[in-house]
XYZ file of C-alpha atoms in Angstrom:
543
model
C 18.714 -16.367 -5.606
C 17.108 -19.816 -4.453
C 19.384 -22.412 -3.035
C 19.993 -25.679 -4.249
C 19.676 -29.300 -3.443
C 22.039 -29.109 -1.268
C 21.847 -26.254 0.423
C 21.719 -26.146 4.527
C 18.486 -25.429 6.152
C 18.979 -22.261 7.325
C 19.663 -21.094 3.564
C 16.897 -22.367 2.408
C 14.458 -21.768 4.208
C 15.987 -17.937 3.514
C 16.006 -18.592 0.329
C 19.741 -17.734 -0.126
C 22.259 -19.160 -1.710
C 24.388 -21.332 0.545
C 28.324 -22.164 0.137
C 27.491 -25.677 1.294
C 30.728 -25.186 3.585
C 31.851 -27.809 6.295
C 30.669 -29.048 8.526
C 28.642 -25.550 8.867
C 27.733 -23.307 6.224
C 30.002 -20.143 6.752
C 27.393 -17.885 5.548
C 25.395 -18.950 8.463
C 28.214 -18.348 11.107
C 28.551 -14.415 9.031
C 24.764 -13.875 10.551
C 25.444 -14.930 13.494
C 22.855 -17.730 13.168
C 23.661 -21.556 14.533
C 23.692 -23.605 11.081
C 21.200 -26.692 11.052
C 23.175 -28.654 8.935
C 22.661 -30.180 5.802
C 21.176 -33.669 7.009
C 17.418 -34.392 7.837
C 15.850 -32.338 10.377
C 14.454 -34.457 12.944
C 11.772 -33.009 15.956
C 10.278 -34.587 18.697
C 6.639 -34.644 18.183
C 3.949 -35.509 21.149
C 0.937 -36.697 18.671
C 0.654 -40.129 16.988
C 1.491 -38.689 13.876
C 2.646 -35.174 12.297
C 0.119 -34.613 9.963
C -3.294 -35.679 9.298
C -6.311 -35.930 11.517
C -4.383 -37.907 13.910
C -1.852 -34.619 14.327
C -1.199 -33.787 17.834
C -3.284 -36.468 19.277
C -1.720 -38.991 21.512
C -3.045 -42.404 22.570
C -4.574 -41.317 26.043
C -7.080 -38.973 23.339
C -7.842 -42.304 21.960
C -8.639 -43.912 24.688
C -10.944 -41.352 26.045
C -12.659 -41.553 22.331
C -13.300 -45.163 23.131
C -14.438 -44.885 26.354
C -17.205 -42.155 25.284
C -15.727 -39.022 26.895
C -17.394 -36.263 24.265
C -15.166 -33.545 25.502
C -12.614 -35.030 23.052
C -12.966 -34.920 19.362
C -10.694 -34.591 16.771
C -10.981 -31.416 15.584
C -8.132 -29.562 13.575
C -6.011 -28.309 16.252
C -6.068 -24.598 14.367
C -10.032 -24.618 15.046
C -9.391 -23.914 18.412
C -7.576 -20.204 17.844
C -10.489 -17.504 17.703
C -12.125 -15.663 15.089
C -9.334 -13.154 13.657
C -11.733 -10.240 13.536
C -13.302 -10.632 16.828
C -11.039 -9.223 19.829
C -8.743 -11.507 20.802
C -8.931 -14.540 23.565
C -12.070 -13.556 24.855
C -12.182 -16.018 27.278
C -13.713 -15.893 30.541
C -10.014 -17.289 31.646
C -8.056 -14.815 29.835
C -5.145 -16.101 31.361
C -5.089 -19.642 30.476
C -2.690 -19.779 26.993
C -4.134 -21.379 24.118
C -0.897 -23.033 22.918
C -0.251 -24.561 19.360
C 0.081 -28.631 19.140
C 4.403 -29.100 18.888
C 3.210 -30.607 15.449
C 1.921 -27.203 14.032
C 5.328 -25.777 15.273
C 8.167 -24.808 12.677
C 11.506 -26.604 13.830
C 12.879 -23.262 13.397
C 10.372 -21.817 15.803
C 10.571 -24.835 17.722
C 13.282 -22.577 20.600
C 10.506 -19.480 20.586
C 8.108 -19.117 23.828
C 4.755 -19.468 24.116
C 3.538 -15.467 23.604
C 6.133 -14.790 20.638
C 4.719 -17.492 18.782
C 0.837 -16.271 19.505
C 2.305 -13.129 18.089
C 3.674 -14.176 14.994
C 0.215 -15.800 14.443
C -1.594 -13.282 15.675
C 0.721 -11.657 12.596
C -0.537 -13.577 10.474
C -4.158 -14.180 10.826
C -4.819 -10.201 11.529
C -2.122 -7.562 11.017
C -0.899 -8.925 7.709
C -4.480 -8.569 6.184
C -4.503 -4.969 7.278
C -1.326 -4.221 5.370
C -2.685 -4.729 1.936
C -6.078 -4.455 -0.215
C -5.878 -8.306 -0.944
C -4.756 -10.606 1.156
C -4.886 -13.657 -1.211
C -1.993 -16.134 -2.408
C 1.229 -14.565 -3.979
C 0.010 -11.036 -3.601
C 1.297 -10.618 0.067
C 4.826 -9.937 0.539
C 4.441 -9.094 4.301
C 3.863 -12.886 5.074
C 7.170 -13.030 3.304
C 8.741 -11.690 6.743
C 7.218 -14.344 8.799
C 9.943 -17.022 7.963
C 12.583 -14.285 8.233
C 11.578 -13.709 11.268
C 12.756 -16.728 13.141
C 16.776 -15.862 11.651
C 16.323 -12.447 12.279
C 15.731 -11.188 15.872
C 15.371 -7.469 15.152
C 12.535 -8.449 12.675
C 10.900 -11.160 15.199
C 11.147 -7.998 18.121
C 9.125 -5.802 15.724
C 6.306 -8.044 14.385
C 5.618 -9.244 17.787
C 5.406 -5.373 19.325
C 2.985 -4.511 15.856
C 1.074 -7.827 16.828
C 0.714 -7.137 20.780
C -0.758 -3.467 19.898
C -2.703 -4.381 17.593
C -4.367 -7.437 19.397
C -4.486 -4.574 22.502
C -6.591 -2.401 20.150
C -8.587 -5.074 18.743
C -9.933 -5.816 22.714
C -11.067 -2.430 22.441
C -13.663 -3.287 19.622
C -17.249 -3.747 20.994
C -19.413 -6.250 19.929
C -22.405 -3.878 19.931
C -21.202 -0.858 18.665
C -22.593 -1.089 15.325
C -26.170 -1.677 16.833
C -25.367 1.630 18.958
C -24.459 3.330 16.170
C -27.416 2.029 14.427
C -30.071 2.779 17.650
C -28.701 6.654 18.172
C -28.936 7.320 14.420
C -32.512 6.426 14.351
C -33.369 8.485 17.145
C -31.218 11.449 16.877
C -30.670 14.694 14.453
C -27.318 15.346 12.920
C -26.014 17.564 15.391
C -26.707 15.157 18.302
C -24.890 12.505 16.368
C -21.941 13.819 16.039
C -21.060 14.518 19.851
C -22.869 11.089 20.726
C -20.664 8.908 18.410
C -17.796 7.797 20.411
C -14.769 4.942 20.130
C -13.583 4.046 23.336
C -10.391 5.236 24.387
C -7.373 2.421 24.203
C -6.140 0.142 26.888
C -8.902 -0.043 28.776
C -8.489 -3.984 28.800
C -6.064 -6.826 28.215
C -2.518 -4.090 29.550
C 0.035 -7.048 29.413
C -0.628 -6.831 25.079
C 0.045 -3.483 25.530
C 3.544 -3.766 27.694
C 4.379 -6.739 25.544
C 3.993 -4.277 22.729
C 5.773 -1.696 24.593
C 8.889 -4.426 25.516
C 9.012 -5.735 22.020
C 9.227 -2.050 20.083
C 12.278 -0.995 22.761
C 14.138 -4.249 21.986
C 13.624 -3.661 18.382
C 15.306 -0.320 18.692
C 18.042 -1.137 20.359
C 18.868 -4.079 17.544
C 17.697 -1.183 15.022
C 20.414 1.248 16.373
C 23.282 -1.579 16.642
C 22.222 -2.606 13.045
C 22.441 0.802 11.449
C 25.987 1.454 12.429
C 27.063 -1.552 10.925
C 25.327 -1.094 7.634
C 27.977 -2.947 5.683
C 27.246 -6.523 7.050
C 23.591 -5.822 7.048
C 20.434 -7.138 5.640
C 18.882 -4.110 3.978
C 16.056 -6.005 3.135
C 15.524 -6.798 6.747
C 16.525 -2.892 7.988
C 13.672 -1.946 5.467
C 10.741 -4.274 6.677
C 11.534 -2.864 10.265
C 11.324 0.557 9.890
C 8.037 0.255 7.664
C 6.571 -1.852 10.351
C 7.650 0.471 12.735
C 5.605 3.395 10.931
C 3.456 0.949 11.436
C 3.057 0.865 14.603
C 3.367 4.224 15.398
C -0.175 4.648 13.135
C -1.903 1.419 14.778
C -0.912 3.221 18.783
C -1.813 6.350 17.936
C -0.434 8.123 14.609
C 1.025 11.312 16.462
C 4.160 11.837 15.223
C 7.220 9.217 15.686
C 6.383 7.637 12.363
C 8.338 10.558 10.931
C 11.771 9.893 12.111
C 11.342 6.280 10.861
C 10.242 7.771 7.529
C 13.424 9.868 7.365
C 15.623 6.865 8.257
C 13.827 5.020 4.951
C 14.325 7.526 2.913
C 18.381 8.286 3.519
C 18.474 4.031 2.849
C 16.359 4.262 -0.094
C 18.490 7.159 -1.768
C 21.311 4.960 -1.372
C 19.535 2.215 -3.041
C 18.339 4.190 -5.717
C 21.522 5.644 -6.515
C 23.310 2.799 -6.328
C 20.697 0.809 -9.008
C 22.048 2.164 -12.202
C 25.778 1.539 -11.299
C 25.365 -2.025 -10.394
C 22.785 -2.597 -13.501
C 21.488 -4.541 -10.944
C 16.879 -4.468 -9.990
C 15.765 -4.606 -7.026
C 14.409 -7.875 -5.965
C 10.224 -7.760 -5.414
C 10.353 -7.901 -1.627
C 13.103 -4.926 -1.644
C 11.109 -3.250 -4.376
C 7.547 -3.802 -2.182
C 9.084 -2.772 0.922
C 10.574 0.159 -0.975
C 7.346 1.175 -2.524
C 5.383 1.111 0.718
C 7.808 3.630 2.168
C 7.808 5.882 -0.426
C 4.032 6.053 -0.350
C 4.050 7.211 3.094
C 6.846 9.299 3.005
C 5.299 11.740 0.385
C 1.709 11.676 1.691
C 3.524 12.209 5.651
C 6.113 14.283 4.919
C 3.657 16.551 2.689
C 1.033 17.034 4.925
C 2.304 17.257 8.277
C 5.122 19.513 10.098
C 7.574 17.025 9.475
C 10.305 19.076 8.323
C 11.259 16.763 5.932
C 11.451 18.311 2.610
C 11.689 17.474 -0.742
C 13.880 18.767 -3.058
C 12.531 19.320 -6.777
C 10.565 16.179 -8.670
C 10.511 12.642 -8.325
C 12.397 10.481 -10.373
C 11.217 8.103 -12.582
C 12.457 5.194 -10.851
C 10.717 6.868 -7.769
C 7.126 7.252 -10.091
C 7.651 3.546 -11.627
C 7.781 1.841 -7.222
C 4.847 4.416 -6.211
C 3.315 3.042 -9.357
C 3.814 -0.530 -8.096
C 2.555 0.296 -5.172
C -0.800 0.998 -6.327
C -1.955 -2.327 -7.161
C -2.229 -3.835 -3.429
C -1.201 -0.344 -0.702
C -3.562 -0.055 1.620
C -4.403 3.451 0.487
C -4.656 2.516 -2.891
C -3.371 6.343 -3.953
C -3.385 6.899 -7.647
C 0.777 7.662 -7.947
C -0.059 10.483 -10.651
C -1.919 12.198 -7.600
C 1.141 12.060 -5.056
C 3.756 14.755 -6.751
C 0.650 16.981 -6.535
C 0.092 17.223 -3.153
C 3.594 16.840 -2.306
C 4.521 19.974 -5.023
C 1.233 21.751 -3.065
C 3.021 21.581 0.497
C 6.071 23.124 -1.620
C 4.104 25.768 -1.900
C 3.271 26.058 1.730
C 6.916 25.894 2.676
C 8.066 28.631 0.153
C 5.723 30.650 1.731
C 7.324 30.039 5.242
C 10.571 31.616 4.074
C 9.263 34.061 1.793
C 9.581 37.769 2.543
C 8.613 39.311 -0.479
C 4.655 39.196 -1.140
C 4.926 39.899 -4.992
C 7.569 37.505 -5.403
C 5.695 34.723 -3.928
C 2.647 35.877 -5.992
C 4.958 36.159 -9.445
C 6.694 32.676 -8.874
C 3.971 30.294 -6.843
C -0.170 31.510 -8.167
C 0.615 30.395 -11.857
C 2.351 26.946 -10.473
C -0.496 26.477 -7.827
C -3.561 26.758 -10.515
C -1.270 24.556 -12.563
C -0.992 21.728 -10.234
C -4.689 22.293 -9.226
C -5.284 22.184 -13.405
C -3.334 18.513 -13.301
C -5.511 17.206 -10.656
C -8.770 18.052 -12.477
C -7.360 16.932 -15.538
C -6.769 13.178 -14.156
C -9.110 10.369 -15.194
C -9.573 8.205 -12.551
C -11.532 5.569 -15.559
C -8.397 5.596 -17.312
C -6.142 5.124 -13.996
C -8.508 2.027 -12.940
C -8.521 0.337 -16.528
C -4.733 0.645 -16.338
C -4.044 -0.110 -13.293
C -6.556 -4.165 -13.770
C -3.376 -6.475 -14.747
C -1.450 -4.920 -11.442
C -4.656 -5.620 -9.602
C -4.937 -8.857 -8.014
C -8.650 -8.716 -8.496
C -11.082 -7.697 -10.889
C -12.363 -4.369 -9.439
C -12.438 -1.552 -12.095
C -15.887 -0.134 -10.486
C -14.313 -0.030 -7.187
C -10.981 1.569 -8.324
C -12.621 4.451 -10.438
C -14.935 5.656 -7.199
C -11.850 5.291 -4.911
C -9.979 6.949 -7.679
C -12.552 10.224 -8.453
C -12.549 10.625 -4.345
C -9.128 11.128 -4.215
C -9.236 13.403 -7.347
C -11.916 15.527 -5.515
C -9.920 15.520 -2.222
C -6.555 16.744 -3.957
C -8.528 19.551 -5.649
C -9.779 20.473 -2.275
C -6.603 20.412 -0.618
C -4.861 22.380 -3.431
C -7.538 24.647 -3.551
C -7.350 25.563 0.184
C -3.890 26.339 -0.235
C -4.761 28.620 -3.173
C -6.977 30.382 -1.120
C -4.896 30.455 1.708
C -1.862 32.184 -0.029
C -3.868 34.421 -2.297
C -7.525 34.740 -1.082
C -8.458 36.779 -4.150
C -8.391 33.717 -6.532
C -11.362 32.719 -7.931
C -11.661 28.511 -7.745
C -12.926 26.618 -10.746
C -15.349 24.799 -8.300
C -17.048 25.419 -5.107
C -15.524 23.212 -2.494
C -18.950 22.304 -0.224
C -19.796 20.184 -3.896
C -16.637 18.814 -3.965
C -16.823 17.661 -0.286
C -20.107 16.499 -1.325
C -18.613 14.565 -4.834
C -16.541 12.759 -2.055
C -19.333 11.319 -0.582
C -21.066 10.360 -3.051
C -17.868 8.174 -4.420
C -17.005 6.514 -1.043
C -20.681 5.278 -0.827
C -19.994 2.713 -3.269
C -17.689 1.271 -0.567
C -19.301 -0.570 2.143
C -17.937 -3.115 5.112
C -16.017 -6.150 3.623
C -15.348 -4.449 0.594
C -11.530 -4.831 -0.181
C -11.173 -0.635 -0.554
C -13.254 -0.164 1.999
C -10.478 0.730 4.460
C -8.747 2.759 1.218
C -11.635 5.351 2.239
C -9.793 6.839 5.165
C -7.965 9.687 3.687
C -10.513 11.456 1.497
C -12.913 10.614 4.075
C -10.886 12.982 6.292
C -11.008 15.689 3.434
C -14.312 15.712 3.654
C -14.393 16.439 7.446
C -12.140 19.265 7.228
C -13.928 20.812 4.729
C -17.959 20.097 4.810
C -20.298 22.463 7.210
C -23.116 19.824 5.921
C -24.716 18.174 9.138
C -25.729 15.217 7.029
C -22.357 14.601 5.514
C -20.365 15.080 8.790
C -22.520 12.044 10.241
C -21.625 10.116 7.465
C -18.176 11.202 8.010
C -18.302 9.945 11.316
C -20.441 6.776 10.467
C -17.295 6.039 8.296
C -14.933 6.022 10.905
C -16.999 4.142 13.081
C -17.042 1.443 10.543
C -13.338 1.522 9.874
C -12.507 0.914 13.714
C -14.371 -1.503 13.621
C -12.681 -2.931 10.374
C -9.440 -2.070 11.463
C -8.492 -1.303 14.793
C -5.919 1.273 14.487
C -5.312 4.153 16.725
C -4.993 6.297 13.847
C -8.996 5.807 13.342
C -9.824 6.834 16.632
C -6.917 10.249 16.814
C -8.872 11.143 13.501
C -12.305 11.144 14.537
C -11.524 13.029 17.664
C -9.361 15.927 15.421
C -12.557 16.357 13.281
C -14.482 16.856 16.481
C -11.751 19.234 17.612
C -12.256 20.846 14.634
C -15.952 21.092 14.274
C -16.048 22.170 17.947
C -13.672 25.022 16.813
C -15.790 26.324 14.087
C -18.402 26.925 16.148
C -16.715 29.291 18.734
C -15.149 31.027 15.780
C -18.678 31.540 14.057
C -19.575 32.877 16.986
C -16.672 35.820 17.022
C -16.924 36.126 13.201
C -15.414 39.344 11.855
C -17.464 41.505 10.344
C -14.440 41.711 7.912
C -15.391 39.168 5.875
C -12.451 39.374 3.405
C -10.347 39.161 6.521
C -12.516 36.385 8.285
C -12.412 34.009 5.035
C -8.405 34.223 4.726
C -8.174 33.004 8.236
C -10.173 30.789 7.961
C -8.623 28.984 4.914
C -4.950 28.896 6.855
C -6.957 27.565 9.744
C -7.703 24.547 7.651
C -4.600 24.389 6.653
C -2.804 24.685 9.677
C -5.176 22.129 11.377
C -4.491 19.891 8.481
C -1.076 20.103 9.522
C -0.940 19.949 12.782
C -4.307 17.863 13.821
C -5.336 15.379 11.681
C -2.092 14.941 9.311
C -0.240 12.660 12.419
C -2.792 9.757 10.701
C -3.123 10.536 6.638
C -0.773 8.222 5.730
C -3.284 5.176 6.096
């Protein structure tokens, strides 16, 4: 609820409502925060005025003007930060700070140092853009957090360690990788391509990003922890943005794993909050319903892909379908929601199998329910999805939406289908899954560099890895990734290229002990995919 009139600063700047208590606000003093008061907010500034093109200039710049010295001009003091998508402070000096005018400073931010407000920046020129399809007006909620941020410490800890790694991994970006890429695919076959293609590895450059990174995340913890067990005083809101930017994280270092115990600390929050919705007839606000969303989305395409010994127990709600739903207009993955129970009711199926000790029981109670999800995803119309889904879109895109759409259509039925196979090698597929890899392709095409679903390519990109022998379409596959590092410099690119080479490296040394069983041969070779799925290249799907 939005404060009024005469609300302090503190509240509304929060946008809370504030008691208007004397002479502090007692709501303030509850948070722990030191109340501004309720006057006007005065700051020192060092410029000749606080706006304008006179901002941040003082009267010595003026004289220098006069006297002819070229070297000062009055340029917008924010023209001097560097190009967002080029790696960072690239400056022969890389020492020397490039430090914001006190007039572009928030009051609020005023008592921050000089590298925790380059982060927050750094937040929000870069990292915020790569948490969404469109980063436009209104249609961001994670630059909601930045003015949170300053009244929140836990929250300031963890944007500034997601901001530090990610400007570390954006230093790792070369400048003439694409023409690389460009040179050895002009001059090479397939199979060279593939083992020539390489992204650098991380932290090679810039390490104090890195530790800052490092410092940040460990403070954040340790004002996660002492949050958690006092849940009652709490701001959920704020214990949600963490952990979600804390998965994160995890997926811009490397993608390996410790995203999963922040996804299990969401959900046990989230059930609360869910369960609690109907008995207070109260909804969720949009930030709490965005942040909610968000984890949901990665907790069923994480927890049912990888070892993550989360599991679900039967379907999902329909308050659950209505935030994945919500989700889908601006996630990064841009996931069709009808899509997600499949995949997640496929690794079910996986799972039963695990504890399963009768062969003809599994067959009796899981082949009829595995065709029948693998029925659903065929069935889906990715032209329908996209019209529906253009007044939750925040641009007009329906051409874009129904390729990104069919691709992830294709790369379910591949997915269910090599669990079919896996479990009962006898069944005969509907569709032959080199054309389906293939069908894959062919959508993701349409997306190119710039594109806002461009980086919404990465997961059935990955598909197509795992399952295409084609020489021509695992270049592609890796001409893909290439591009998204360079888009989007998270580690989770780089761990994902190097599994498919793992993986392509692996089918070659088992071609080359093939069983002349070929029943035999084919059955292990479908739980191999599956098993690599898990344990290999599902650390990163979540993107």
């Amino acid at each position: 609820m939005s404060a009024g009139p005469g609300a302090c600063h503190n509240c509304r700047r929060s946008r809370l409502k504030c008691d208007r208590s004397l002479p502090h606000c007692l709501k303030c003093t509850r948070r722990g925060q030191s109340c501004l008061g309720y006057g006007i907010l005065l700051r020192w500034e060092n410029g000749m005025a606080s706006r304008g093109k006179m901002a941040g200039f003082t009267s010595i710049n003026i004289r220098k003007i006069q006297k002819g010295d070229t070297t000062s001009t009055l340029q917008a003091p924010w023209l001097s930060i560097a190009s967002t998508r080029q790696p960072p402070f690239a400056s022969s000096k890389p020492n020397s700070p490039r430090s914001l005018p006190r007039s572009l400073i928030d009051p609020l931010a005023q008592d921050l140092d000089y590298r925790s407000r380059r982060y927050l920046d750094y937040f929000a020129s870069d990292v915020c853009r790569d948490l969404v399809l469109y980063d436009i007006p209104k249609h961001n909620p994670f630059r909601l957090l930045i003015p949170m941020a300053y009244q929140q410490p836990i929250l300031l800890q963890t944007i500034i360690a997601s901001s530090a790694l990610h400007m570390s991994n954006a230093c790792q970006r070369s400048s003439r990788s694409s023409s690389i890429f460009t040179m050895i695919a002009s001059t090479q076959s397939s199979t060279s391509l593939l083992s020539s293609l390489s992204i650098g590895p991380c932290m090679t450059s810039r390490p104090e990003t890195f530790h800052d990174a490092l410092r940040a995340k460990q403070q954040a913890l340790c004002l996660l922890k002492s949050a958690l067990e006092d849940m009652a005083s709490a701001d959920v809101d704020v214990i949600l943005a963490v952990v979600l930017l804390l998965i994160g994280f995890e997926l811009i270092d490397s993608g390996r794993g410790s995203w999963i115990f922040h996804i299990n600390g969401a959900r046990i929050i989230i059930e609360k909050l869910i369960a609690s919705a109907p008995a207070t007839e109260t909804a969720l606000s949009p930030l709490r319903s965005w942040l909610v969303s968000n984890c949901l989305v990665y907790d069923l395409l994480g927890s049912s892909f990888a070892n993550s010994y989360l599991p679900h127990i039967g379907g999902l709600s329909t308050t659950t379908m209505s935030l994945l739903q919500d989700a889908e207009g601006n996630h990064c993955s841009s996931f069709p929601a009808a899509l997600l129970p499949l995949i997640q009711a496929g690794a079910q199926l996986l799972k039963m199998n695990d504890v399963s000790t009768s062969p003809d029981t599994l067959i009796n109670l899981g082949q009829h329910d595995a065709l029948r999800l693998l029925h659903a995803a065929k069935s889906f119309d990715p032209a329908v999805w996209a019209i529906n889904l253009q007044p939750r879109s925040p641009a007009d895109d329906l051409f874009h939406r129904t390729k990104i759409a069919s691709a992830h259509r294709a790369a379910v039925c591949v997915y269910l289908s090599r669990i079919i196979l896996a479990l009962w090698p006898s069944t005969v597929l509907p569709d032959d899954l080199e054309i389906l890899a293939a069908e894959i392709v062919t959508h993701l095409s349409n997306m190119h560099p710039g594109d806002a679903l461009f980086t919404a390519t990465a997961w059935p990109a990955f598909i197509t890895g795992l399952e295409t022998v084609d020489l021509t379409n695992r270049a592609w596959v890796v001409r893909r990734f290439q591009e998204l590092w360079e888009m989007e410099p998270w580690g989770l690119t780089r761990e994902a290229l190097g599994a498919l080479r793992t993986i392509w490296d692996g089918r070659k040394n088992e071609d080359a002990v093939k069983s002349s069983n070929d029943r035999l041969h084919k059955q292990e070779e479908n739980w191999n995919w599956i098993e690599k799925l898990k344990n290999i290249g599902t650390d990163w799907l979540i993107a």
